DNA sequence: CGAGGGTTTGATGATAGTCAAAGTGAGTGG
DNA sequence: CCACTCACTTTGACTATCATCAAACCCTCG
């Protein structure tokens, strides 16, 4: 019923590092099951000390923080292959919430086994640290755009990043990718109001840089979008998959 | 001449986890020397693949990113005990630059030894991952304030955080701590202009919440400052020291 | 057909950015 | 010891980006 790690559809994507048989076997044992959730389902709550961690296998979701005044900051968008819940395992408590945007299926791991898994191979421990360091890296980029770019650059930046991530996961066909989020989500990710996001999006559309509707995003001119964003395109590096 | 880890002045601060003799000894061997730098000295450059990593022993500094248009985003302020350069070790390249604000002395570690050190004990590997996860956690908080709070809340938030960090390091006496940064640094950390930061700072001063001059920060009313920031005060947890 | 979630548009106003210039204080050199 | 410079802070005036408010529009769904 559940996907065997041996047949994991993610692992075959070129973006993911190869695994040794041994690692594969250990990961398989670490995996305790699968979770299928409907759109809108909360997966982890900020401040919670969740007993489980996950890897997104299919579907998309959001990480976000809610401030005392009720404002929401979207930390990032969750794509297949993302490891979820590391903070709870390492720090005993999540710094943000996670929820499913589409229907999702997640590989479930038991926190009680996490330490053993971490210890089971130095390479895997390294992988986990790599993931944490990479998150930090990307968050720094995000912080820089939210702090420094104006609305049109920020939105262009976000879509370039999103599109590139999707490409590495094989989600893009003919310049089109699934993007099942709301304008409000993008607004909350970039610290912009919904109205302003909408109007800025309209400008990008008018400039023929992208089209986004019906949960589908089409990038017409990635290079020009990157120019609007005033960003340097980064090389894509292979990454580990847990 | 250099500080022996056994006599490390940081380790005795209650905020830092105890180390076993074995860990202490391994850390000692990992440490390859000390670096003393003057204010303004660049320590690591964004994009560089530095051969060394550091732990801040004394002094303060900045992590920041520079955008193509020349704008600068300060990622955070570096305090004693901070581990610097993990990204280069894990990802092969720094996502941000680091520079000294005051005179600093740094423990130097060789990147070539990093993997061995990481492997030398699971507890240490865990510590390193813990640090990465914690950075991610704090960065998420920062992103939320830059994205969602207005200037006065954001600045109040920043000073509460800074003050609390300083307290854990024993840097506060009578509500006063060293804070050797410029208004421009704070502005760049929060995505605000220098002028607006200055005027907002003046408002906080007029409200008798804080005083900051001569590289010295005095918090008059931390609770009220936290109220202005609309933040919940977090419990302080012990943390590892590398 | 009405309800509800999401998107779009217009109008208005405030927060924050930009520009410019003056003030302050430490450090330097004549 | 007194200009003079330089880095940083402060203030005022003006501008604009972006938030807020409100309402219409569009689609899907029951």
PDB file of C-alpha atoms in Angstrom, chain A:
ATOM      1  CA  UNK A   1       0.000   0.000   0.000  1.00  0.00           C
ATOM      2  CA  UNK A   2       2.689   2.459   0.972  1.00  0.00           C
ATOM      3  CA  UNK A   3       5.583   3.339  -1.237  1.00  0.00           C
ATOM      4  CA  UNK A   4       8.649   1.249  -0.643  1.00  0.00           C
ATOM      5  CA  UNK A   5      11.753   3.383  -0.379  1.00  0.00           C
ATOM      6  CA  UNK A   6      13.317   1.111  -2.953  1.00  0.00           C
ATOM      7  CA  UNK A   7      10.726   2.277  -5.418  1.00  0.00           C
ATOM      8  CA  UNK A   8      10.642   5.863  -4.203  1.00  0.00           C
ATOM      9  CA  UNK A   9       9.687   8.077  -7.135  1.00  0.00           C
ATOM     10  CA  UNK A  10      11.722  10.931  -5.733  1.00  0.00           C
ATOM     11  CA  UNK A  11      14.950   9.057  -5.454  1.00  0.00           C
ATOM     12  CA  UNK A  12      15.139   8.604  -9.187  1.00  0.00           C
ATOM     13  CA  UNK A  13      15.109  12.343  -9.799  1.00  0.00           C
ATOM     14  CA  UNK A  14      18.607  13.385 -10.774  1.00  0.00           C
ATOM     15  CA  UNK A  15      18.596  16.190  -8.235  1.00  0.00           C
ATOM     16  CA  UNK A  16      18.846  13.748  -5.358  1.00  0.00           C
ATOM     17  CA  UNK A  17      22.101  12.215  -4.256  1.00  0.00           C
ATOM     18  CA  UNK A  18      22.561   8.540  -4.817  1.00  0.00           C
ATOM     19  CA  UNK A  19      22.117   6.353  -1.772  1.00  0.00           C
ATOM     20  CA  UNK A  20      24.078   3.285  -0.912  1.00  0.00           C
ATOM     21  CA  UNK A  21      22.156   0.092  -0.420  1.00  0.00           C
ATOM     22  CA  UNK A  22      22.947   0.361   3.223  1.00  0.00           C
ATOM     23  CA  UNK A  23      21.567   3.866   3.512  1.00  0.00           C
ATOM     24  CA  UNK A  24      18.507   2.891   1.604  1.00  0.00           C
ATOM     25  CA  UNK A  25      17.917  -0.007   3.926  1.00  0.00           C
ATOM     26  CA  UNK A  26      18.340   2.155   7.000  1.00  0.00           C
ATOM     27  CA  UNK A  27      16.017   4.773   5.671  1.00  0.00           C
ATOM     28  CA  UNK A  28      13.517   2.093   4.937  1.00  0.00           C
ATOM     29  CA  UNK A  29      13.643   0.890   8.486  1.00  0.00           C
ATOM     30  CA  UNK A  30      13.421   4.444   9.755  1.00  0.00           C
ATOM     31  CA  UNK A  31      10.256   5.061   7.814  1.00  0.00           C
ATOM     32  CA  UNK A  32       7.356   4.066   9.973  1.00  0.00           C
ATOM     33  CA  UNK A  33       4.519   4.648   7.557  1.00  0.00           C
ATOM     34  CA  UNK A  34       2.774   7.045   5.299  1.00  0.00           C
ATOM     35  CA  UNK A  35       0.346   9.824   5.928  1.00  0.00           C
ATOM     36  CA  UNK A  36      -2.140  11.088   3.396  1.00  0.00           C
ATOM     37  CA  UNK A  37      -3.776  14.406   4.174  1.00  0.00           C
ATOM     38  CA  UNK A  38      -6.324  16.628   2.537  1.00  0.00           C
ATOM     39  CA  UNK A  39      -5.759  20.221   1.531  1.00  0.00           C
ATOM     40  CA  UNK A  40      -5.724  22.528   4.498  1.00  0.00           C
ATOM     41  CA  UNK A  41      -4.715  19.901   7.004  1.00  0.00           C
ATOM     42  CA  UNK A  42      -2.276  21.099   9.657  1.00  0.00           C
ATOM     43  CA  UNK A  43       0.718  18.782   9.780  1.00  0.00           C
ATOM     44  CA  UNK A  44       2.821  20.379  12.482  1.00  0.00           C
ATOM     45  CA  UNK A  45       2.060  23.250  14.794  1.00  0.00           C
ATOM     46  CA  UNK A  46       4.414  25.980  15.869  1.00  0.00           C
ATOM     47  CA  UNK A  47       5.567  25.375  19.411  1.00  0.00           C
ATOM     48  CA  UNK A  48       4.531  21.764  19.326  1.00  0.00           C
ATOM     49  CA  UNK A  49       6.814  18.937  20.217  1.00  0.00           C
ATOM     50  CA  UNK A  50       5.703  16.586  17.520  1.00  0.00           C
ATOM     51  CA  UNK A  51       6.396  12.880  17.871  1.00  0.00           C
ATOM     52  CA  UNK A  52       6.939  12.499  14.162  1.00  0.00           C
ATOM     53  CA  UNK A  53       8.844  13.883  11.263  1.00  0.00           C
ATOM     54  CA  UNK A  54       8.092  13.627   7.609  1.00  0.00           C
ATOM     55  CA  UNK A  55       9.353  13.776   4.106  1.00  0.00           C
ATOM     56  CA  UNK A  56       6.949  15.194   1.578  1.00  0.00           C
ATOM     57  CA  UNK A  57       6.424  12.526  -1.023  1.00  0.00           C
ATOM     58  CA  UNK A  58       3.651  14.041  -3.107  1.00  0.00           C
ATOM     59  CA  UNK A  59       1.786  17.321  -3.007  1.00  0.00           C
ATOM     60  CA  UNK A  60       2.639  20.760  -1.769  1.00  0.00           C
ATOM     61  CA  UNK A  61       2.315  22.686   1.424  1.00  0.00           C
ATOM     62  CA  UNK A  62       3.359  25.709   3.420  1.00  0.00           C
ATOM     63  CA  UNK A  63       5.557  26.510   6.358  1.00  0.00           C
ATOM     64  CA  UNK A  64       4.438  29.581   8.222  1.00  0.00           C
ATOM     65  CA  UNK A  65       4.570  31.436  11.487  1.00  0.00           C
ATOM     66  CA  UNK A  66       1.671  33.239  13.062  1.00  0.00           C
ATOM     67  CA  UNK A  67       2.396  36.409  14.993  1.00  0.00           C
ATOM     68  CA  UNK A  68       0.540  37.424  18.115  1.00  0.00           C
ATOM     69  CA  UNK A  69      -1.410  40.041  16.165  1.00  0.00           C
ATOM     70  CA  UNK A  70      -2.626  37.341  13.831  1.00  0.00           C
ATOM     71  CA  UNK A  71      -0.420  38.212  10.869  1.00  0.00           C
ATOM     72  CA  UNK A  72       1.066  35.274   9.085  1.00  0.00           C
ATOM     73  CA  UNK A  73       4.544  34.958   7.649  1.00  0.00           C
ATOM     74  CA  UNK A  74       4.963  32.194   5.131  1.00  0.00           C
ATOM     75  CA  UNK A  75       8.481  30.836   5.566  1.00  0.00           C
ATOM     76  CA  UNK A  76       8.520  28.844   2.376  1.00  0.00           C
ATOM     77  CA  UNK A  77       6.636  26.526   0.109  1.00  0.00           C
ATOM     78  CA  UNK A  78       6.951  22.812   0.624  1.00  0.00           C
ATOM     79  CA  UNK A  79       7.702  20.668  -2.370  1.00  0.00           C
ATOM     80  CA  UNK A  80       8.172  16.935  -2.722  1.00  0.00           C
ATOM     81  CA  UNK A  81      11.389  15.788  -1.124  1.00  0.00           C
ATOM     82  CA  UNK A  82      11.310  18.357   1.644  1.00  0.00           C
ATOM     83  CA  UNK A  83      12.139  17.139   5.092  1.00  0.00           C
ATOM     84  CA  UNK A  84       9.660  18.370   7.669  1.00  0.00           C
ATOM     85  CA  UNK A  85       9.958  18.553  11.418  1.00  0.00           C
ATOM     86  CA  UNK A  86      13.678  18.632  11.944  1.00  0.00           C
ATOM     87  CA  UNK A  87      13.304  21.536  14.345  1.00  0.00           C
ATOM     88  CA  UNK A  88      11.027  19.572  16.627  1.00  0.00           C
ATOM     89  CA  UNK A  89      13.506  16.722  16.664  1.00  0.00           C
ATOM     90  CA  UNK A  90      16.543  18.847  17.292  1.00  0.00           C
ATOM     91  CA  UNK A  91      15.142  21.632  19.417  1.00  0.00           C
ATOM     92  CA  UNK A  92      12.137  19.961  20.975  1.00  0.00           C
ATOM     93  CA  UNK A  93       9.752  22.405  19.429  1.00  0.00           C
ATOM     94  CA  UNK A  94       8.757  23.673  16.032  1.00  0.00           C
ATOM     95  CA  UNK A  95       9.520  27.263  15.149  1.00  0.00           C
ATOM     96  CA  UNK A  96       6.780  27.330  12.567  1.00  0.00           C
ATOM     97  CA  UNK A  97       3.667  25.485  11.517  1.00  0.00           C
ATOM     98  CA  UNK A  98       3.308  23.305   8.468  1.00  0.00           C
ATOM     99  CA  UNK A  99       0.154  22.649   6.560  1.00  0.00           C
ATOM    100  CA  UNK A 100      -0.873  20.901   3.404  1.00  0.00           C
ATOM    101  CA  UNK A 101      -2.021  23.046   0.524  1.00  0.00           C
ATOM    102  CA  UNK A 102      -2.915  20.245  -1.825  1.00  0.00           C
ATOM    103  CA  UNK A 103      -3.621  16.683  -1.021  1.00  0.00           C
ATOM    104  CA  UNK A 104      -0.291  15.381   0.238  1.00  0.00           C
ATOM    105  CA  UNK A 105       1.292  12.113   1.068  1.00  0.00           C
ATOM    106  CA  UNK A 106       4.133  12.109   3.528  1.00  0.00           C
ATOM    107  CA  UNK A 107       6.643   9.527   4.617  1.00  0.00           C
ATOM    108  CA  UNK A 108       6.382   9.292   8.372  1.00  0.00           C
ATOM    109  CA  UNK A 109       9.316   8.792  10.687  1.00  0.00           C
ATOM    110  CA  UNK A 110       9.246   8.275  14.385  1.00  0.00           C
ATOM    111  CA  UNK A 111      11.041  10.796  16.460  1.00  0.00           C
ATOM    112  CA  UNK A 112      12.020   8.108  18.877  1.00  0.00           C
ATOM    113  CA  UNK A 113      14.063   6.546  16.106  1.00  0.00           C
ATOM    114  CA  UNK A 114      15.578   9.778  14.941  1.00  0.00           C
ATOM    115  CA  UNK A 115      18.616   9.725  17.138  1.00  0.00           C
ATOM    116  CA  UNK A 116      19.370   6.158  16.164  1.00  0.00           C
ATOM    117  CA  UNK A 117      19.000   7.022  12.527  1.00  0.00           C
ATOM    118  CA  UNK A 118      21.208  10.042  12.926  1.00  0.00           C
ATOM    119  CA  UNK A 119      23.803   7.878  14.583  1.00  0.00           C
ATOM    120  CA  UNK A 120      23.455   4.971  12.211  1.00  0.00           C
ATOM    121  CA  UNK A 121      25.765   6.470   9.652  1.00  0.00           C
ATOM    122  CA  UNK A 122      27.937   9.517   9.592  1.00  0.00           C
ATOM    123  CA  UNK A 123      26.888  10.159   6.047  1.00  0.00           C
ATOM    124  CA  UNK A 124      23.249  10.369   7.053  1.00  0.00           C
ATOM    125  CA  UNK A 125      24.018  12.642   9.991  1.00  0.00           C
ATOM    126  CA  UNK A 126      25.887  14.788   7.543  1.00  0.00           C
ATOM    127  CA  UNK A 127      22.942  14.775   5.190  1.00  0.00           C
ATOM    128  CA  UNK A 128      20.637  15.986   7.908  1.00  0.00           C
ATOM    129  CA  UNK A 129      23.013  18.749   8.847  1.00  0.00           C
ATOM    130  CA  UNK A 130      23.327  19.583   5.182  1.00  0.00           C
ATOM    131  CA  UNK A 131      19.593  19.993   4.959  1.00  0.00           C
ATOM    132  CA  UNK A 132      19.514  22.260   7.983  1.00  0.00           C
ATOM    133  CA  UNK A 133      22.351  24.369   6.615  1.00  0.00           C
ATOM    134  CA  UNK A 134      20.629  24.613   3.255  1.00  0.00           C
ATOM    135  CA  UNK A 135      17.398  25.754   4.828  1.00  0.00           C
ATOM    136  CA  UNK A 136      19.367  28.417   6.614  1.00  0.00           C
ATOM    137  CA  UNK A 137      20.991  29.426   3.375  1.00  0.00           C
ATOM    138  CA  UNK A 138      17.690  29.822   1.550  1.00  0.00           C
ATOM    139  CA  UNK A 139      16.073  31.575   4.465  1.00  0.00           C
ATOM    140  CA  UNK A 140      18.853  34.098   4.337  1.00  0.00           C
ATOM    141  CA  UNK A 141      18.068  34.728   0.686  1.00  0.00           C
ATOM    142  CA  UNK A 142      14.423  35.132   1.500  1.00  0.00           C
ATOM    143  CA  UNK A 143      15.179  37.526   4.301  1.00  0.00           C
ATOM    144  CA  UNK A 144      17.258  39.596   1.948  1.00  0.00           C
ATOM    145  CA  UNK A 145      14.470  39.906  -0.562  1.00  0.00           C
ATOM    146  CA  UNK A 146      11.780  40.640   1.965  1.00  0.00           C
ATOM    147  CA  UNK A 147      14.032  43.193   3.565  1.00  0.00           C
ATOM    148  CA  UNK A 148      15.516  44.810   0.493  1.00  0.00           C
ATOM    149  CA  UNK A 149      13.565  44.264  -2.699  1.00  0.00           C
ATOM    150  CA  UNK A 150      10.490  46.196  -3.678  1.00  0.00           C
ATOM    151  CA  UNK A 151       7.277  44.407  -4.518  1.00  0.00           C
ATOM    152  CA  UNK A 152       7.878  43.733  -8.176  1.00  0.00           C
ATOM    153  CA  UNK A 153      11.417  42.498  -7.668  1.00  0.00           C
ATOM    154  CA  UNK A 154      10.386  40.397  -4.716  1.00  0.00           C
ATOM    155  CA  UNK A 155       7.612  38.671  -6.578  1.00  0.00           C
ATOM    156  CA  UNK A 156       9.794  38.103  -9.605  1.00  0.00           C
ATOM    157  CA  UNK A 157      12.447  36.682  -7.322  1.00  0.00           C
ATOM    158  CA  UNK A 158      10.000  34.348  -5.665  1.00  0.00           C
ATOM    159  CA  UNK A 159       8.754  32.957  -8.940  1.00  0.00           C
ATOM    160  CA  UNK A 160      12.217  32.416 -10.308  1.00  0.00           C
ATOM    161  CA  UNK A 161      13.141  30.502  -7.196  1.00  0.00           C
ATOM    162  CA  UNK A 162       9.952  28.489  -7.217  1.00  0.00           C
ATOM    163  CA  UNK A 163      10.269  27.683 -10.870  1.00  0.00           C
ATOM    164  CA  UNK A 164      13.828  26.560 -10.504  1.00  0.00           C
ATOM    165  CA  UNK A 165      12.964  24.318  -7.607  1.00  0.00           C
ATOM    166  CA  UNK A 166      10.164  22.774  -9.615  1.00  0.00           C
ATOM    167  CA  UNK A 167      12.503  22.174 -12.516  1.00  0.00           C
ATOM    168  CA  UNK A 168      14.872  20.166 -10.367  1.00  0.00           C
ATOM    169  CA  UNK A 169      11.951  18.001  -9.322  1.00  0.00           C
ATOM    170  CA  UNK A 170      10.742  17.385 -12.820  1.00  0.00           C
ATOM    171  CA  UNK A 171       7.520  19.264 -12.207  1.00  0.00           C
ATOM    172  CA  UNK A 172       7.906  21.531 -15.214  1.00  0.00           C
ATOM    173  CA  UNK A 173       6.587  20.661 -18.655  1.00  0.00           C
ATOM    174  CA  UNK A 174       6.671  23.186 -21.454  1.00  0.00           C
ATOM    175  CA  UNK A 175       7.455  25.930 -19.029  1.00  0.00           C
ATOM    176  CA  UNK A 176       4.404  25.067 -16.974  1.00  0.00           C
ATOM    177  CA  UNK A 177       4.318  23.836 -13.400  1.00  0.00           C
ATOM    178  CA  UNK A 178       1.653  23.200 -10.802  1.00  0.00           C
ATOM    179  CA  UNK A 179       1.401  26.009  -8.310  1.00  0.00           C
ATOM    180  CA  UNK A 180      -1.588  25.405  -6.099  1.00  0.00           C
ATOM    181  CA  UNK A 181      -1.223  28.401  -3.823  1.00  0.00           C
ATOM    182  CA  UNK A 182      -3.270  31.553  -3.309  1.00  0.00           C
ATOM    183  CA  UNK A 183      -2.210  35.105  -3.880  1.00  0.00           C
ATOM    184  CA  UNK A 184      -2.574  35.518  -0.146  1.00  0.00           C
ATOM    185  CA  UNK A 185       0.111  32.886   0.361  1.00  0.00           C
ATOM    186  CA  UNK A 186       2.535  34.705  -1.882  1.00  0.00           C
ATOM    187  CA  UNK A 187       1.656  37.976  -0.174  1.00  0.00           C
ATOM    188  CA  UNK A 188       2.349  36.460   3.241  1.00  0.00           C
ATOM    189  CA  UNK A 189       5.602  34.982   2.010  1.00  0.00           C
ATOM    190  CA  UNK A 190       6.890  38.351   0.882  1.00  0.00           C
ATOM    191  CA  UNK A 191       5.469  40.614   3.541  1.00  0.00           C
ATOM    192  CA  UNK A 192       3.117  42.334   1.104  1.00  0.00           C
ATOM    193  CA  UNK A 193      -0.593  43.000   1.285  1.00  0.00           C
ATOM    194  CA  UNK A 194      -2.908  40.901  -0.792  1.00  0.00           C
ATOM    195  CA  UNK A 195      -4.086  43.864  -2.832  1.00  0.00           C
ATOM    196  CA  UNK A 196      -0.628  45.060  -3.622  1.00  0.00           C
ATOM    197  CA  UNK A 197       0.468  41.552  -4.517  1.00  0.00           C
ATOM    198  CA  UNK A 198      -2.456  41.236  -6.868  1.00  0.00           C
ATOM    199  CA  UNK A 199      -1.684  44.476  -8.631  1.00  0.00           C
ATOM    200  CA  UNK A 200       1.984  43.693  -8.889  1.00  0.00           C
ATOM    201  CA  UNK A 201       1.203  40.280 -10.289  1.00  0.00           C
ATOM    202  CA  UNK A 202      -0.944  41.989 -12.893  1.00  0.00           C
ATOM    203  CA  UNK A 203       2.030  44.071 -13.943  1.00  0.00           C
ATOM    204  CA  UNK A 204       4.180  40.985 -14.418  1.00  0.00           C
ATOM    205  CA  UNK A 205       1.392  39.410 -16.408  1.00  0.00           C
ATOM    206  CA  UNK A 206       1.043  42.472 -18.598  1.00  0.00           C
ATOM    207  CA  UNK A 207       4.746  42.419 -19.205  1.00  0.00           C
ATOM    208  CA  UNK A 208       4.292  38.873 -20.486  1.00  0.00           C
ATOM    209  CA  UNK A 209       6.687  37.439 -17.979  1.00  0.00           C
ATOM    210  CA  UNK A 210       4.415  34.874 -16.458  1.00  0.00           C
ATOM    211  CA  UNK A 211       0.894  33.538 -16.304  1.00  0.00           C
ATOM    212  CA  UNK A 212      -0.602  32.090 -13.183  1.00  0.00           C
ATOM    213  CA  UNK A 213      -4.112  30.823 -12.904  1.00  0.00           C
ATOM    214  CA  UNK A 214      -5.926  27.616 -12.091  1.00  0.00           C
ATOM    215  CA  UNK A 215      -3.103  26.444  -9.861  1.00  0.00           C
ATOM    216  CA  UNK A 216      -0.797  26.497 -12.820  1.00  0.00           C
ATOM    217  CA  UNK A 217       2.198  28.690 -13.294  1.00  0.00           C
ATOM    218  CA  UNK A 218       3.766  29.367 -16.639  1.00  0.00           C
ATOM    219  CA  UNK A 219       6.988  31.278 -16.905  1.00  0.00           C
ATOM    220  CA  UNK A 220       7.350  32.973 -20.245  1.00  0.00           C
ATOM    221  CA  UNK A 221      10.708  34.553 -19.779  1.00  0.00           C
ATOM    222  CA  UNK A 222      12.763  33.306 -16.904  1.00  0.00           C
ATOM    223  CA  UNK A 223      15.813  35.365 -17.762  1.00  0.00           C
ATOM    224  CA  UNK A 224      13.820  38.573 -17.947  1.00  0.00           C
ATOM    225  CA  UNK A 225      12.079  37.701 -14.705  1.00  0.00           C
ATOM    226  CA  UNK A 226      15.462  37.251 -13.086  1.00  0.00           C
ATOM    227  CA  UNK A 227      16.428  40.643 -14.431  1.00  0.00           C
ATOM    228  CA  UNK A 228      13.381  42.232 -12.876  1.00  0.00           C
ATOM    229  CA  UNK A 229      14.276  40.471  -9.649  1.00  0.00           C
ATOM    230  CA  UNK A 230      17.845  41.713  -9.958  1.00  0.00           C
ATOM    231  CA  UNK A 231      19.128  38.336  -8.908  1.00  0.00           C
ATOM    232  CA  UNK A 232      21.924  36.070  -9.944  1.00  0.00           C
ATOM    233  CA  UNK A 233      20.833  32.623 -10.986  1.00  0.00           C
ATOM    234  CA  UNK A 234      22.408  30.022  -8.752  1.00  0.00           C
ATOM    235  CA  UNK A 235      23.713  26.702  -9.887  1.00  0.00           C
ATOM    236  CA  UNK A 236      21.591  23.798  -8.787  1.00  0.00           C
ATOM    237  CA  UNK A 237      23.351  21.312  -6.602  1.00  0.00           C
ATOM    238  CA  UNK A 238      22.354  17.744  -5.907  1.00  0.00           C
ATOM    239  CA  UNK A 239      20.948  17.221  -2.494  1.00  0.00           C
ATOM    240  CA  UNK A 240      20.244  14.413  -0.082  1.00  0.00           C
ATOM    241  CA  UNK A 241      16.859  12.859   0.393  1.00  0.00           C
ATOM    242  CA  UNK A 242      15.779  11.386   3.673  1.00  0.00           C
TER     243      UNK A 242
END
